[in-house]
Tab-separated table of C-alpha atoms in Angstrom:
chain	number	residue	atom	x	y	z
O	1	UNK	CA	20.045	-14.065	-68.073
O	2	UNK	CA	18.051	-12.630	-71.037
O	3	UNK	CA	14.628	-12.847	-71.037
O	4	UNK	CA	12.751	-15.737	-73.312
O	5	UNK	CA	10.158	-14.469	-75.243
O	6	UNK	CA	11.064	-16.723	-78.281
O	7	UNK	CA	12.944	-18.617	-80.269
O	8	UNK	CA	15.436	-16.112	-80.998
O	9	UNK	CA	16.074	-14.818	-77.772
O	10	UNK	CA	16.518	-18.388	-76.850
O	11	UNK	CA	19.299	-19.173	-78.906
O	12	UNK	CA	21.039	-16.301	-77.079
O	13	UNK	CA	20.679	-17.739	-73.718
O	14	UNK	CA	22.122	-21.115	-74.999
O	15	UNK	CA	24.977	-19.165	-76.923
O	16	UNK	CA	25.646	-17.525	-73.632
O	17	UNK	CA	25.831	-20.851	-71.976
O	18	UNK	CA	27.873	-22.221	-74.125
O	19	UNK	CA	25.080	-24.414	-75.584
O	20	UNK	CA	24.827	-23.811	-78.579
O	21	UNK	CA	27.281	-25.249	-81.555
O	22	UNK	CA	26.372	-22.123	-84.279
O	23	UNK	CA	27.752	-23.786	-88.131
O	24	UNK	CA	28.115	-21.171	-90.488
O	25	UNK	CA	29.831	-24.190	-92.991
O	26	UNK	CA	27.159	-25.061	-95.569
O	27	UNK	CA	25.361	-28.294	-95.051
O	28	UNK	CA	23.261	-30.540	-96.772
O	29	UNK	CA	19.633	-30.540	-95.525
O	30	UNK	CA	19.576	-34.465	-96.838
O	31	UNK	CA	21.327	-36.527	-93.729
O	32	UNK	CA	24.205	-34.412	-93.204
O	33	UNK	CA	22.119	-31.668	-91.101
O	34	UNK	CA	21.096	-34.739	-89.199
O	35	UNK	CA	24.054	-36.529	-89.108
O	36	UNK	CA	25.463	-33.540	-87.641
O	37	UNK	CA	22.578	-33.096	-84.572
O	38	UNK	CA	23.200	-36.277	-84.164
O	39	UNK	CA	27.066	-35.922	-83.256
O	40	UNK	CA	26.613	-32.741	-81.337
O	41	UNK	CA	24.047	-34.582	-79.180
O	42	UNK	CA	26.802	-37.582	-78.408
O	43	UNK	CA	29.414	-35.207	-77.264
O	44	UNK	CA	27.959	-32.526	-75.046
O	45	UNK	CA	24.074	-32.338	-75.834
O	46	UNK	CA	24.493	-29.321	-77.552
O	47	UNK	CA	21.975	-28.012	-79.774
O	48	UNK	CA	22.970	-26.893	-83.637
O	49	UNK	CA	22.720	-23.613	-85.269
O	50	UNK	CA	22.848	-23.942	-89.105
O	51	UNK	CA	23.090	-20.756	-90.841
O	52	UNK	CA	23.443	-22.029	-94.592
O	53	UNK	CA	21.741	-25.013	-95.853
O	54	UNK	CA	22.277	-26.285	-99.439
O	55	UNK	CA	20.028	-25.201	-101.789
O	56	UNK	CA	17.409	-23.740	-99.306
O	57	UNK	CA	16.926	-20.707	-98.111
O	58	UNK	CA	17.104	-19.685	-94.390
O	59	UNK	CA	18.571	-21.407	-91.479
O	60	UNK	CA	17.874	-24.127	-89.032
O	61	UNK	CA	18.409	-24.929	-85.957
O	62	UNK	CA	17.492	-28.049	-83.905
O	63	UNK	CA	18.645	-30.239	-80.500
O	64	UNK	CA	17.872	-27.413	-78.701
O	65	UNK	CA	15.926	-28.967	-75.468
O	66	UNK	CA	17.645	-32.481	-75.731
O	67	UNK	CA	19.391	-31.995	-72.521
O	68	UNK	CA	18.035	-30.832	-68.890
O	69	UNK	CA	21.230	-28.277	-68.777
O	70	UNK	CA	18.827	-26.578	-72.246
O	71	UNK	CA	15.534	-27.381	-70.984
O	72	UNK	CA	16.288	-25.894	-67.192
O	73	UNK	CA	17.547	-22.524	-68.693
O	74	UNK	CA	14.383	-22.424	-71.282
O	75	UNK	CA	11.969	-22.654	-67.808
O	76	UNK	CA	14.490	-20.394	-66.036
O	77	UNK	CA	15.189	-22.965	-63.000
O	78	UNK	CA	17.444	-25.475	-61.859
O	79	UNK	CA	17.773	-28.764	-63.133
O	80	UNK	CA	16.337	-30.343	-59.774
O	81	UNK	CA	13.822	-28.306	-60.143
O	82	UNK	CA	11.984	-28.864	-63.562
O	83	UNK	CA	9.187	-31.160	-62.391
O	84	UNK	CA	7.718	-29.147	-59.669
O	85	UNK	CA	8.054	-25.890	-61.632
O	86	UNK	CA	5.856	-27.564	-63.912
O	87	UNK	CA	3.697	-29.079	-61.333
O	88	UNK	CA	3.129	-25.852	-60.408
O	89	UNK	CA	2.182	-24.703	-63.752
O	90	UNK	CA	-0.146	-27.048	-64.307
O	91	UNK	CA	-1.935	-25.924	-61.805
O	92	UNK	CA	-1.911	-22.151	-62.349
O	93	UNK	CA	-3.048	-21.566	-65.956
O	94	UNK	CA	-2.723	-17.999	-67.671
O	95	UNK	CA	-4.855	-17.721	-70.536
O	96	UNK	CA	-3.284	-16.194	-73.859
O	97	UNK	CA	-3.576	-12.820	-74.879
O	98	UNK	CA	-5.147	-11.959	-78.810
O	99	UNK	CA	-3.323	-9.322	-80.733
O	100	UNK	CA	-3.996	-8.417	-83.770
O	101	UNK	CA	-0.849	-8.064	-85.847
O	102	UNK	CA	2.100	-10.550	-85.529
O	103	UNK	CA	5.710	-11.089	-86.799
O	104	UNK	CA	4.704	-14.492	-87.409
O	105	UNK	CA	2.936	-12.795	-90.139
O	106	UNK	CA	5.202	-10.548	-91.790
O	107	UNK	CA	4.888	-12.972	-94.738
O	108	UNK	CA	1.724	-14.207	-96.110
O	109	UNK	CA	2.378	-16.534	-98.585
O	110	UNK	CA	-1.486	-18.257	-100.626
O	111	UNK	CA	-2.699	-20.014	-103.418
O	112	UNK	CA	-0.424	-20.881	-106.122
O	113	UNK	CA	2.493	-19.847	-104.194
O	114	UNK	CA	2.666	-22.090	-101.528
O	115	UNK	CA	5.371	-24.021	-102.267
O	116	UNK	CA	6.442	-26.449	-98.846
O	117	UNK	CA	9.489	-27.767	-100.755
O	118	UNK	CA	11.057	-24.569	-100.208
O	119	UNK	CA	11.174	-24.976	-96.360
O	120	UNK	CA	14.866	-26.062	-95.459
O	121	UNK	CA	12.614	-29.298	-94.431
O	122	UNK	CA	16.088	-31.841	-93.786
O	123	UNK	CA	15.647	-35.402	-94.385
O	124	UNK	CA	17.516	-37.003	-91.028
O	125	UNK	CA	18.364	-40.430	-90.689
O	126	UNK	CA	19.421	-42.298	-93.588
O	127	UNK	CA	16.415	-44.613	-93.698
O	128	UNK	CA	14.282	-41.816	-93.525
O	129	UNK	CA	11.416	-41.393	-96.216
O	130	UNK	CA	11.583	-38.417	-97.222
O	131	UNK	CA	11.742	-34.608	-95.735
O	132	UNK	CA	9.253	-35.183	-92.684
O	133	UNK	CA	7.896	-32.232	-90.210
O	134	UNK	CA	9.298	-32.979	-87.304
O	135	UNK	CA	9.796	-30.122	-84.979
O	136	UNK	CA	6.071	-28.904	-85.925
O	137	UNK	CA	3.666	-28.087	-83.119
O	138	UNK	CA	-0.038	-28.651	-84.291
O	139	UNK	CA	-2.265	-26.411	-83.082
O	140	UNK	CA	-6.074	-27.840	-83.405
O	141	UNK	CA	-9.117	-27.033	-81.750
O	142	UNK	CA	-13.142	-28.814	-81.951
O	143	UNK	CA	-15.228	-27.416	-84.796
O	144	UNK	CA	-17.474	-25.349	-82.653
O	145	UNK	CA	-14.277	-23.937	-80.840
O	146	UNK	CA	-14.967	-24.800	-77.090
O	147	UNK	CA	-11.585	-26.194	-76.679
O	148	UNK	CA	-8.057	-25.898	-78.260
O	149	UNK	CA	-4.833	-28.168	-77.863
O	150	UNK	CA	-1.388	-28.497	-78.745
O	151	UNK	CA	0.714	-31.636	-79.611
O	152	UNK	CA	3.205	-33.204	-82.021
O	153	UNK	CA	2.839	-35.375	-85.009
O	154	UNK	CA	5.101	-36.134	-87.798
O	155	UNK	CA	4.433	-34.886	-91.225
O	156	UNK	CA	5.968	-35.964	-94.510
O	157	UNK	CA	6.004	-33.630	-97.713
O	158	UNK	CA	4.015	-35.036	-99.983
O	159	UNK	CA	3.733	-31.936	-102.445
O	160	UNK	CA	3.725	-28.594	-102.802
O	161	UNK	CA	0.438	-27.893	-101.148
O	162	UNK	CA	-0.324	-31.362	-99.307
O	163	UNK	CA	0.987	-32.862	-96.110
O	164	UNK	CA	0.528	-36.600	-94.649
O	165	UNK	CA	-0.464	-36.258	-90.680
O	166	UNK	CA	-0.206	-39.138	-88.237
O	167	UNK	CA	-2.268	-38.658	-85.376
O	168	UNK	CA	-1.337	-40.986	-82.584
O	169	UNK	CA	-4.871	-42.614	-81.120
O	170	UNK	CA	-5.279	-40.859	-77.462
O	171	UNK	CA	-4.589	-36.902	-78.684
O	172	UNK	CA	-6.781	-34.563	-78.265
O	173	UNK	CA	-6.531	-34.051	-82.237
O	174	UNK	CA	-7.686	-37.114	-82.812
O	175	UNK	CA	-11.098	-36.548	-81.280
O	176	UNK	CA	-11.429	-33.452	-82.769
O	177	UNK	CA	-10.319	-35.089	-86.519
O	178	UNK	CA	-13.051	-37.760	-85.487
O	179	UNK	CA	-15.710	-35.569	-85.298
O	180	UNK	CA	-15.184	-33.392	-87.725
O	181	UNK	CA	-14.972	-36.342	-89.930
O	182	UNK	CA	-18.426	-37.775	-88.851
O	183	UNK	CA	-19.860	-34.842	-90.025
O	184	UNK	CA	-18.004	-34.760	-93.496
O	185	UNK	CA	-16.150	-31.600	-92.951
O	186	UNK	CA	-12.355	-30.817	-92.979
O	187	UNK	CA	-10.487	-29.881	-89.329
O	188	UNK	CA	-8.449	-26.753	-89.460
O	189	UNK	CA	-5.259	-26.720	-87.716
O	190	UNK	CA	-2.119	-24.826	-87.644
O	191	UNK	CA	1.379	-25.784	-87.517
O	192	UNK	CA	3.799	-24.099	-85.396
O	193	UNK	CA	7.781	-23.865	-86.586
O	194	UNK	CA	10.377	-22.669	-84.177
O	195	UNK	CA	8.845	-20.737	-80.973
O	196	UNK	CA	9.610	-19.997	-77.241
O	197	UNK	CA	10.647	-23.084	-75.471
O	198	UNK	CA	7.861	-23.239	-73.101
O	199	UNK	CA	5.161	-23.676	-76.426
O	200	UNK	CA	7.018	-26.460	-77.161
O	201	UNK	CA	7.189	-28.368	-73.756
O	202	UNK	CA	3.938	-27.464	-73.320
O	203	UNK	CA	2.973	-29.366	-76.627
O	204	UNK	CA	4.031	-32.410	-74.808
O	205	UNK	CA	1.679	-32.158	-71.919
O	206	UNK	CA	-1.759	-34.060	-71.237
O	207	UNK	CA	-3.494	-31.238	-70.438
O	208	UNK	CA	-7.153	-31.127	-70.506
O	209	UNK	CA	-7.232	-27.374	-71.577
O	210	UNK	CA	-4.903	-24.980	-74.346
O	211	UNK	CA	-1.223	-25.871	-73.243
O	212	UNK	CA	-0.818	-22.146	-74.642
O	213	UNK	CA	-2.236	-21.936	-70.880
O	214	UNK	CA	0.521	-23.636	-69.159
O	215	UNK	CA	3.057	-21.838	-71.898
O	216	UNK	CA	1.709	-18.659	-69.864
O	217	UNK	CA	2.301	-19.800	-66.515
O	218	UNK	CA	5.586	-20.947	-66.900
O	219	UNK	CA	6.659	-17.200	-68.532
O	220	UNK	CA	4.943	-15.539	-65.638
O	221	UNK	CA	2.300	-13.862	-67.999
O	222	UNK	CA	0.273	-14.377	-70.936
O	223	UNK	CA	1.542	-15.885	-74.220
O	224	UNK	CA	1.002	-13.215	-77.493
O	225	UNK	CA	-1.690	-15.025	-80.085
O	226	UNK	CA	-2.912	-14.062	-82.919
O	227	UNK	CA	-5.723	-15.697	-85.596
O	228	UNK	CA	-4.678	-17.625	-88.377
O	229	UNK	CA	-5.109	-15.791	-91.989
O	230	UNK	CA	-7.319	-18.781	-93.305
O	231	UNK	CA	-9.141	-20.057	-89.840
O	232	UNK	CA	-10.075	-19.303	-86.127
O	233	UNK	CA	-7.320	-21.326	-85.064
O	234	UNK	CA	-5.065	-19.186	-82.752
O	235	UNK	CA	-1.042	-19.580	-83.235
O	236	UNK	CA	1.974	-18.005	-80.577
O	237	UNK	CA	2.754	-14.726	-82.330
O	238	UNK	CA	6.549	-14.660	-82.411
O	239	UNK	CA	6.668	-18.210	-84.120
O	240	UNK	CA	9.179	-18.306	-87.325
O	241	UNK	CA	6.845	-20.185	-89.486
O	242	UNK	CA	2.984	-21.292	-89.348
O	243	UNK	CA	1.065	-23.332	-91.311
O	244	UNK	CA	-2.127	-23.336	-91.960
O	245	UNK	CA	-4.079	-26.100	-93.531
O	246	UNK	CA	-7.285	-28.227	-93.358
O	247	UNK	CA	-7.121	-32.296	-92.287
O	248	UNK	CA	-9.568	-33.667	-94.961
O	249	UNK	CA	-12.040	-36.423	-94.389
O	250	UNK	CA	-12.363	-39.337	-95.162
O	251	UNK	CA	-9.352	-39.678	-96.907
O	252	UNK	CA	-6.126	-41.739	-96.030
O	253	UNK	CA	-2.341	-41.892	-98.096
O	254	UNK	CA	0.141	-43.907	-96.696
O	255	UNK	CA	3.425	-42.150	-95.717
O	256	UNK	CA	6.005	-41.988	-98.043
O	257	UNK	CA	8.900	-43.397	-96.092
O	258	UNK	CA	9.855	-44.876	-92.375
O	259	UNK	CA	10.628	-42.410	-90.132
O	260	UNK	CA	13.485	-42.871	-87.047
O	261	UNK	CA	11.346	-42.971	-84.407
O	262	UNK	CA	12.055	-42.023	-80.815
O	263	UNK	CA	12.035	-45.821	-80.102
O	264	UNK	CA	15.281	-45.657	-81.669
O	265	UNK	CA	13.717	-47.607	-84.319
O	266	UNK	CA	12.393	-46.952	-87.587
O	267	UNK	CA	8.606	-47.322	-88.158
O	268	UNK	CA	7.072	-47.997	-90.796
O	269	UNK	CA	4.963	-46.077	-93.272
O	270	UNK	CA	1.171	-45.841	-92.007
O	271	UNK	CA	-1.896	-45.137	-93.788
O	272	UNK	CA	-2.698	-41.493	-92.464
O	273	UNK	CA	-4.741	-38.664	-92.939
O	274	UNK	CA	-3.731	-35.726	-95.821
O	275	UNK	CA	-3.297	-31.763	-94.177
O	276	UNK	CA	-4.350	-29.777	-97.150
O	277	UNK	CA	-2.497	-26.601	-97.278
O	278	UNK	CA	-4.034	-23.187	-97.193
O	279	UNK	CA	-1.120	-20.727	-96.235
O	280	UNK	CA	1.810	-20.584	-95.148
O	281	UNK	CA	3.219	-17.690	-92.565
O	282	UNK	CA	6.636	-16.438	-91.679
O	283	UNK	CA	8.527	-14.000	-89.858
O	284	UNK	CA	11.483	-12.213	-91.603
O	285	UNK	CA	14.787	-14.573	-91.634
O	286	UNK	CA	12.873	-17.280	-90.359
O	287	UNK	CA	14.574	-19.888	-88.467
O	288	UNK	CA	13.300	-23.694	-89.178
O	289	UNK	CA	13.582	-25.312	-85.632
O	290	UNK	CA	13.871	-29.387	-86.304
O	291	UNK	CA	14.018	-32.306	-83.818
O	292	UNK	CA	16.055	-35.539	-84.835
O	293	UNK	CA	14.222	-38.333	-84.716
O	294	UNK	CA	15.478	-41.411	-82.482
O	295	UNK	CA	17.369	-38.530	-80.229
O	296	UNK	CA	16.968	-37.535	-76.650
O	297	UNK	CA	15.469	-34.120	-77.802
O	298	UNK	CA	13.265	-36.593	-79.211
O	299	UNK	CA	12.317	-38.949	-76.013
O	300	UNK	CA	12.974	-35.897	-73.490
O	301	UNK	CA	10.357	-33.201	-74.741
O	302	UNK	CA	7.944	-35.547	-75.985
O	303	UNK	CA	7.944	-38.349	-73.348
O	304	UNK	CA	10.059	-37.327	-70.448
O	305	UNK	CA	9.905	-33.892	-69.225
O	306	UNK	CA	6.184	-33.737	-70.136
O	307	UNK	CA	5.128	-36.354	-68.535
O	308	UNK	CA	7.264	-36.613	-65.182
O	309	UNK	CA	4.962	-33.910	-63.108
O	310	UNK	CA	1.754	-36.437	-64.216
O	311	UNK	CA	4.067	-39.116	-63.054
O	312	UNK	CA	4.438	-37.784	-59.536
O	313	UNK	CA	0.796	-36.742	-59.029
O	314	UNK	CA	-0.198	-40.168	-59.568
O	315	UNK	CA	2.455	-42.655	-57.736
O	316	UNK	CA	2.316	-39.775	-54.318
O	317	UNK	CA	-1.637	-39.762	-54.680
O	318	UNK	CA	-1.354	-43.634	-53.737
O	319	UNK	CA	1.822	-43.260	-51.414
O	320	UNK	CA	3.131	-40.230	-49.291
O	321	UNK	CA	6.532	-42.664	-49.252
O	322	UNK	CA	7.506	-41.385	-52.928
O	323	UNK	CA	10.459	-39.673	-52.879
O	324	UNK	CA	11.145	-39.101	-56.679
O	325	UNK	CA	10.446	-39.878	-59.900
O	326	UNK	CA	12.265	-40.768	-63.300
O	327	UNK	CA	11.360	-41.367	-66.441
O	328	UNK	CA	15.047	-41.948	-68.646
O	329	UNK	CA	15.621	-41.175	-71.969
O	330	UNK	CA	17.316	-44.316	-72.550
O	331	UNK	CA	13.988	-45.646	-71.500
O	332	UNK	CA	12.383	-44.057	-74.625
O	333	UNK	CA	9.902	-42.890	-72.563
O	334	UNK	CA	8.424	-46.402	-72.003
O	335	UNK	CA	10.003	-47.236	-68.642
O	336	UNK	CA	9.487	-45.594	-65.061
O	337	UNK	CA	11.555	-45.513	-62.194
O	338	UNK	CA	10.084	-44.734	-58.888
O	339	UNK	CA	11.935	-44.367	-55.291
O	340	UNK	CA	10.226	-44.704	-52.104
O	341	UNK	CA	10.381	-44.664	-48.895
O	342	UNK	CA	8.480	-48.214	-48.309
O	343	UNK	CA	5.797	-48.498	-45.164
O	344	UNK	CA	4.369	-51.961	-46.557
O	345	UNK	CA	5.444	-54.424	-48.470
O	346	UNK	CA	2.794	-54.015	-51.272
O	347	UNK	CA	2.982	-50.446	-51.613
O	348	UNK	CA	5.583	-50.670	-54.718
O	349	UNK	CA	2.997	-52.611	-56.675
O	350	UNK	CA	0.409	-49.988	-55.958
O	351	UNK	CA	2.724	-47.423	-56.839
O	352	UNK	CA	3.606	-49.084	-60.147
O	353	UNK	CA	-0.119	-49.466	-61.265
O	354	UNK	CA	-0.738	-45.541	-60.224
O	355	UNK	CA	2.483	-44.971	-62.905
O	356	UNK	CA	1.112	-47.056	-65.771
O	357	UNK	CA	-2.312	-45.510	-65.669
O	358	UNK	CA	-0.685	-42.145	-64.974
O	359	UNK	CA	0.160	-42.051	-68.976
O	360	UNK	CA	-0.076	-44.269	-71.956
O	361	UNK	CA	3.082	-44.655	-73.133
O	362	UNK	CA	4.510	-46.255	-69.256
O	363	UNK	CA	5.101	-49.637	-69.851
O	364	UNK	CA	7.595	-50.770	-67.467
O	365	UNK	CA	8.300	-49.479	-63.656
O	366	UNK	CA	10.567	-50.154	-61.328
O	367	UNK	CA	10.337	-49.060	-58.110
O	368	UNK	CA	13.092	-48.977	-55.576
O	369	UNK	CA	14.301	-47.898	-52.234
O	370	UNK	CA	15.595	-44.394	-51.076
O	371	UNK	CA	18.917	-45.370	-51.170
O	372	UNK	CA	19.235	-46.164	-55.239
O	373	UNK	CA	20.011	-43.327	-57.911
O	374	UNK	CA	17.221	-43.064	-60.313
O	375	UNK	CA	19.495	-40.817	-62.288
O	376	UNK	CA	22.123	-43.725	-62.212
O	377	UNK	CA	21.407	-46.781	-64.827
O	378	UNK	CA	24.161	-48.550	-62.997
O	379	UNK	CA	22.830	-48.194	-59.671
O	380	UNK	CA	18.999	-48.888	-60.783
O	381	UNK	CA	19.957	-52.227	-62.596
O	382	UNK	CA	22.411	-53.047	-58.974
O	383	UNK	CA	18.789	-52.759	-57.510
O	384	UNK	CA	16.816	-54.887	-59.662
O	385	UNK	CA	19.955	-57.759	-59.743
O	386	UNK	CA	19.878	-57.575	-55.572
O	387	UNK	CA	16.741	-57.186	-54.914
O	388	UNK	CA	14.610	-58.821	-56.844
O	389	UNK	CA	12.692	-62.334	-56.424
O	390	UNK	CA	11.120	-62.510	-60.149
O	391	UNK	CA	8.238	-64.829	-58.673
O	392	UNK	CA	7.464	-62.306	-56.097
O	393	UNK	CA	8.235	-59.315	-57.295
O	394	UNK	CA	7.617	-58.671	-61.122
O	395	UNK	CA	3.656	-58.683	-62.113
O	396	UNK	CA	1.928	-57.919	-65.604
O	397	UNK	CA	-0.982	-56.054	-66.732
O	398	UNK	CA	-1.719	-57.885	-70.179
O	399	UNK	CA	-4.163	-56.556	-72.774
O	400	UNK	CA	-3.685	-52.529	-71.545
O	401	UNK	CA	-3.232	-49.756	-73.928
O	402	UNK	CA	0.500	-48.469	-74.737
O	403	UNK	CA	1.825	-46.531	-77.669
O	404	UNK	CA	0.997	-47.727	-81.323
O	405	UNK	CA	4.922	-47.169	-82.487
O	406	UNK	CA	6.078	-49.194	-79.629
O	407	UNK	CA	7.327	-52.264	-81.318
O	408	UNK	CA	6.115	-54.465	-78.100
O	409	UNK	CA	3.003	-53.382	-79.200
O	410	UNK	CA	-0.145	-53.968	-81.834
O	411	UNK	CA	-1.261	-51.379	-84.119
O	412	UNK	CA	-3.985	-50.082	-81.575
O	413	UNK	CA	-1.213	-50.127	-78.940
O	414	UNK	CA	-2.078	-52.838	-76.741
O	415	UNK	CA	0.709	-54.615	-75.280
O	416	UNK	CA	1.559	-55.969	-71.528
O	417	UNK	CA	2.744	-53.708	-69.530
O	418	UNK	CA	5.346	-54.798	-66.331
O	419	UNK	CA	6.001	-53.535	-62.388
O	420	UNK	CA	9.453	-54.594	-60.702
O	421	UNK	CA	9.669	-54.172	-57.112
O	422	UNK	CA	13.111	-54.046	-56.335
O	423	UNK	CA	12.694	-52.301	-52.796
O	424	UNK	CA	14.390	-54.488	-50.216
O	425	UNK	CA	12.417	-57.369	-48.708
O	426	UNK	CA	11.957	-57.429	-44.854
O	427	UNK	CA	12.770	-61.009	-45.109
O	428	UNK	CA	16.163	-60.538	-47.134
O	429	UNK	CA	19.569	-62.095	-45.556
O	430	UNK	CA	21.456	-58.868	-46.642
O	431	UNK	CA	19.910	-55.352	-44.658
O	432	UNK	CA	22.495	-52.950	-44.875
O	433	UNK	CA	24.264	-51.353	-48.188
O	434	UNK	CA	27.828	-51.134	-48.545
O	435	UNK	CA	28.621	-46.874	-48.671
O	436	UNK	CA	31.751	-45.013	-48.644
O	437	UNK	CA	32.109	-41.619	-47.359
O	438	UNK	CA	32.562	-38.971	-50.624
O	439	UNK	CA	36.607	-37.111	-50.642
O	440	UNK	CA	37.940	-34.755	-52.625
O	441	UNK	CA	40.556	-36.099	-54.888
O	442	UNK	CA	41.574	-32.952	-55.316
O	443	UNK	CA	43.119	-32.716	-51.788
O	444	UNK	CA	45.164	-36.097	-52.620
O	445	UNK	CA	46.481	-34.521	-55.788
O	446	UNK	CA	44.209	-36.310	-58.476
């Protein structure tokens, strides 16, 4: 397989896989671009190459890690194998390495030029307000530059020069924003446009250091960065486009538009803070990487591969019986699903609180026995109809902090979060499962 080093070489592995759906048709960067994601997603979890986009220049390209077929070949294992490889990673940082000239910086574009309605910027869902950054991987760091982060945030257009930012309440951003804006002074940041996979998972991880760290361990050496043109901030070298801007203080805009959501629903506009724009960057040809919102790209690289190694840390820290660990996309990201081998009957409960305070955005687990599919809806819900006495076995943690864009939730995020132990009682009538042995149907002709 060829060797990832960004976002190009990438897209070759996937076109080599056959996982890749390239459209050289021209398509319409408002809903049609999405609409099309959208379909390609549905029937195969492809991810969409767009070489010609109506009245833009350049080409984009998004749905690329909305499967695990995409996201195993982007770490270069197997599919059974993606949480422990980054597991692993976590725990064996390589810093990033500075150079000082960049292709992500072929193109310096300042001052009265910048011009972000340019950017083939597609407007997705129908109900969506507006073109809105989707696929954009802030880079920010604290103002005295002991500590840098990566993370994603949705950002609408609101001119030429000016973008809205919505900064969820528990990122890292958010207490670097808050400080700089207790002093009165703007935060620089950078925002990072189509890159090498692993930059982009790693933008989902709660990771107390750079993810750029974990971006390194994952490629088996350390990731090419260079300095912004108008700040300190340090951005992956081979991205397609960066820009650069300042998040000003004290000032909030609401949003111009709802936004689908990877809750599958559409939230609604928010009073935010406003990125000023001080440059933008490109490589030549660049190639605008998007994520639909409301798709499994969506739930799956923000809330699912991310978070499943965290997952598993904290559930086997509190029981040596876990087996596995799940966190669906159907779920969006909000439900857990733990098996276990079971040594005492209160060990699933103990297991679900370790998986709620494991992350923020876990709001429902259910644990169950070694003989239940995690992977298998059908099989999981079997488990909770079987096994399951509601006044026994399902508890809730009111008042706890979840995700503010959960609708079960308040504005701050609190909500009640539920555990389901649907492991089999010692006192239940009905022991054994019914199993047939697997055949070939191939050897009776079907």
């Amino acid at each position: 397989m060829k060797q990832i080093c960004d976002l190009r070489s990438y897209l070759e592995v996937l076109r080599e896989h056959g996982r890749l759906a390239v459209v050289d048709r021209e398509v319409d960067w408002r809903y049609e671009l999405g609409s099309v994601l959208a379909t390609l997603e549905s029937q195969g979890q492809r991810g969409g190459l767009f070489t010609r986009i109506k009245e833009k220049e350049g080409s984009v390209c998004g749905g690329l890690l909305g499967s695990m077929d995409n996201i195993a070949l982007a770490l270069g294992c197997g599919k059974q194998e993606i949480t422990e490889r980054l597991e692993q990673c976590l725990e064996r940082p390589v810093r990033p390495r500075v150079v000082e000239h960049a292709p992500c910086q072929e193109h310096v574009i300042t001052g009265a030029d910048i011009d972000l309605t340019r950017l083939p910027v597609p407007i997705h869902a129908p109900l969506d307000g507006g073109p809105i950054i989707t696929g954009g991987v802030v880079v920010s760091r604290a103002l005295d530059g002991r500590a840098q982060n990566l993370s994603f945030q949705r950002m609408h257009i609101k001119s030429r020069d000016k973008l809205s930012i919505f900064i969820n309440e528990w990122r890292h951003l958010k207490e670097f924003y808050e400080e700089a804006e207790g002093q009165g002074r703007p935060l620089p940041i950078a925002v990072v446009i189509g890159a090498d996979p692993v930059v982009y998972i790693g933008a989902g991880l709660r990771y107390a250091g750079d993810e750029l760290e974990v971006a390194g361990a994952i490629r088996g050496g350390p990731v090419d960065v260079v300095k912004c043109v108008t700040s300190d901030v340090l951005v992956p070298a081979t991205a397609e486009y960066v820009i650069e801007g300042e998040i000003l203080p004290g000032l909030r805009e609401p949003e111009d538009g709802p936004l689908g959501e990877f809750t599958g629903h559409y939230s609604k506009p928010w009073d935010v803070p406003v990125l000023q724009v001080k440059a933008i960057t490109h490589r030549d040809a660049p190639i605008y990487q998007t994520i639909n919102g409301a798709s499994f790209e969506h739930v799956v690289l923000g809330n699912v591969i991310p978070r499943e190694p965290l997952l598993k840390k904290f559930t086997t820290y509190v029981s040596s019986g876990v087996r596995d660990v799940h966190l669906p996309p159907y779920g969006s990201g909000f439900l857990a699903i733990i098996q276990v081998k079971k040594s005492n009957p209160g060990e699933p409960k103990n297991i679900a609180l370790a998986a709620m305070a494991s992350y923020v955005n876990i709001k429902n687990v259910i644990v169950v026995d070694e003989d239940v599919d995690i992977y298998d809806p059908a099989d999981v819900m079997w488990a909770v109809s079987n096994r399951v006495v509601p006044e026994r076995d399902i508890f809730y943690v009111p008042n706890s902090q979840g995700h503010e864009l959960d609708p079960c939730s308040d504005e701050r995020g609190m909500q009640t979060k539920m555990g389901i132990d649907a492991t089999l009682s010692e006192s239940s009538r009905c022991l054994q499962r019914v199993r047939y042995p697997k055949v070939s149907l191939a050897d009776y002709g079907v």
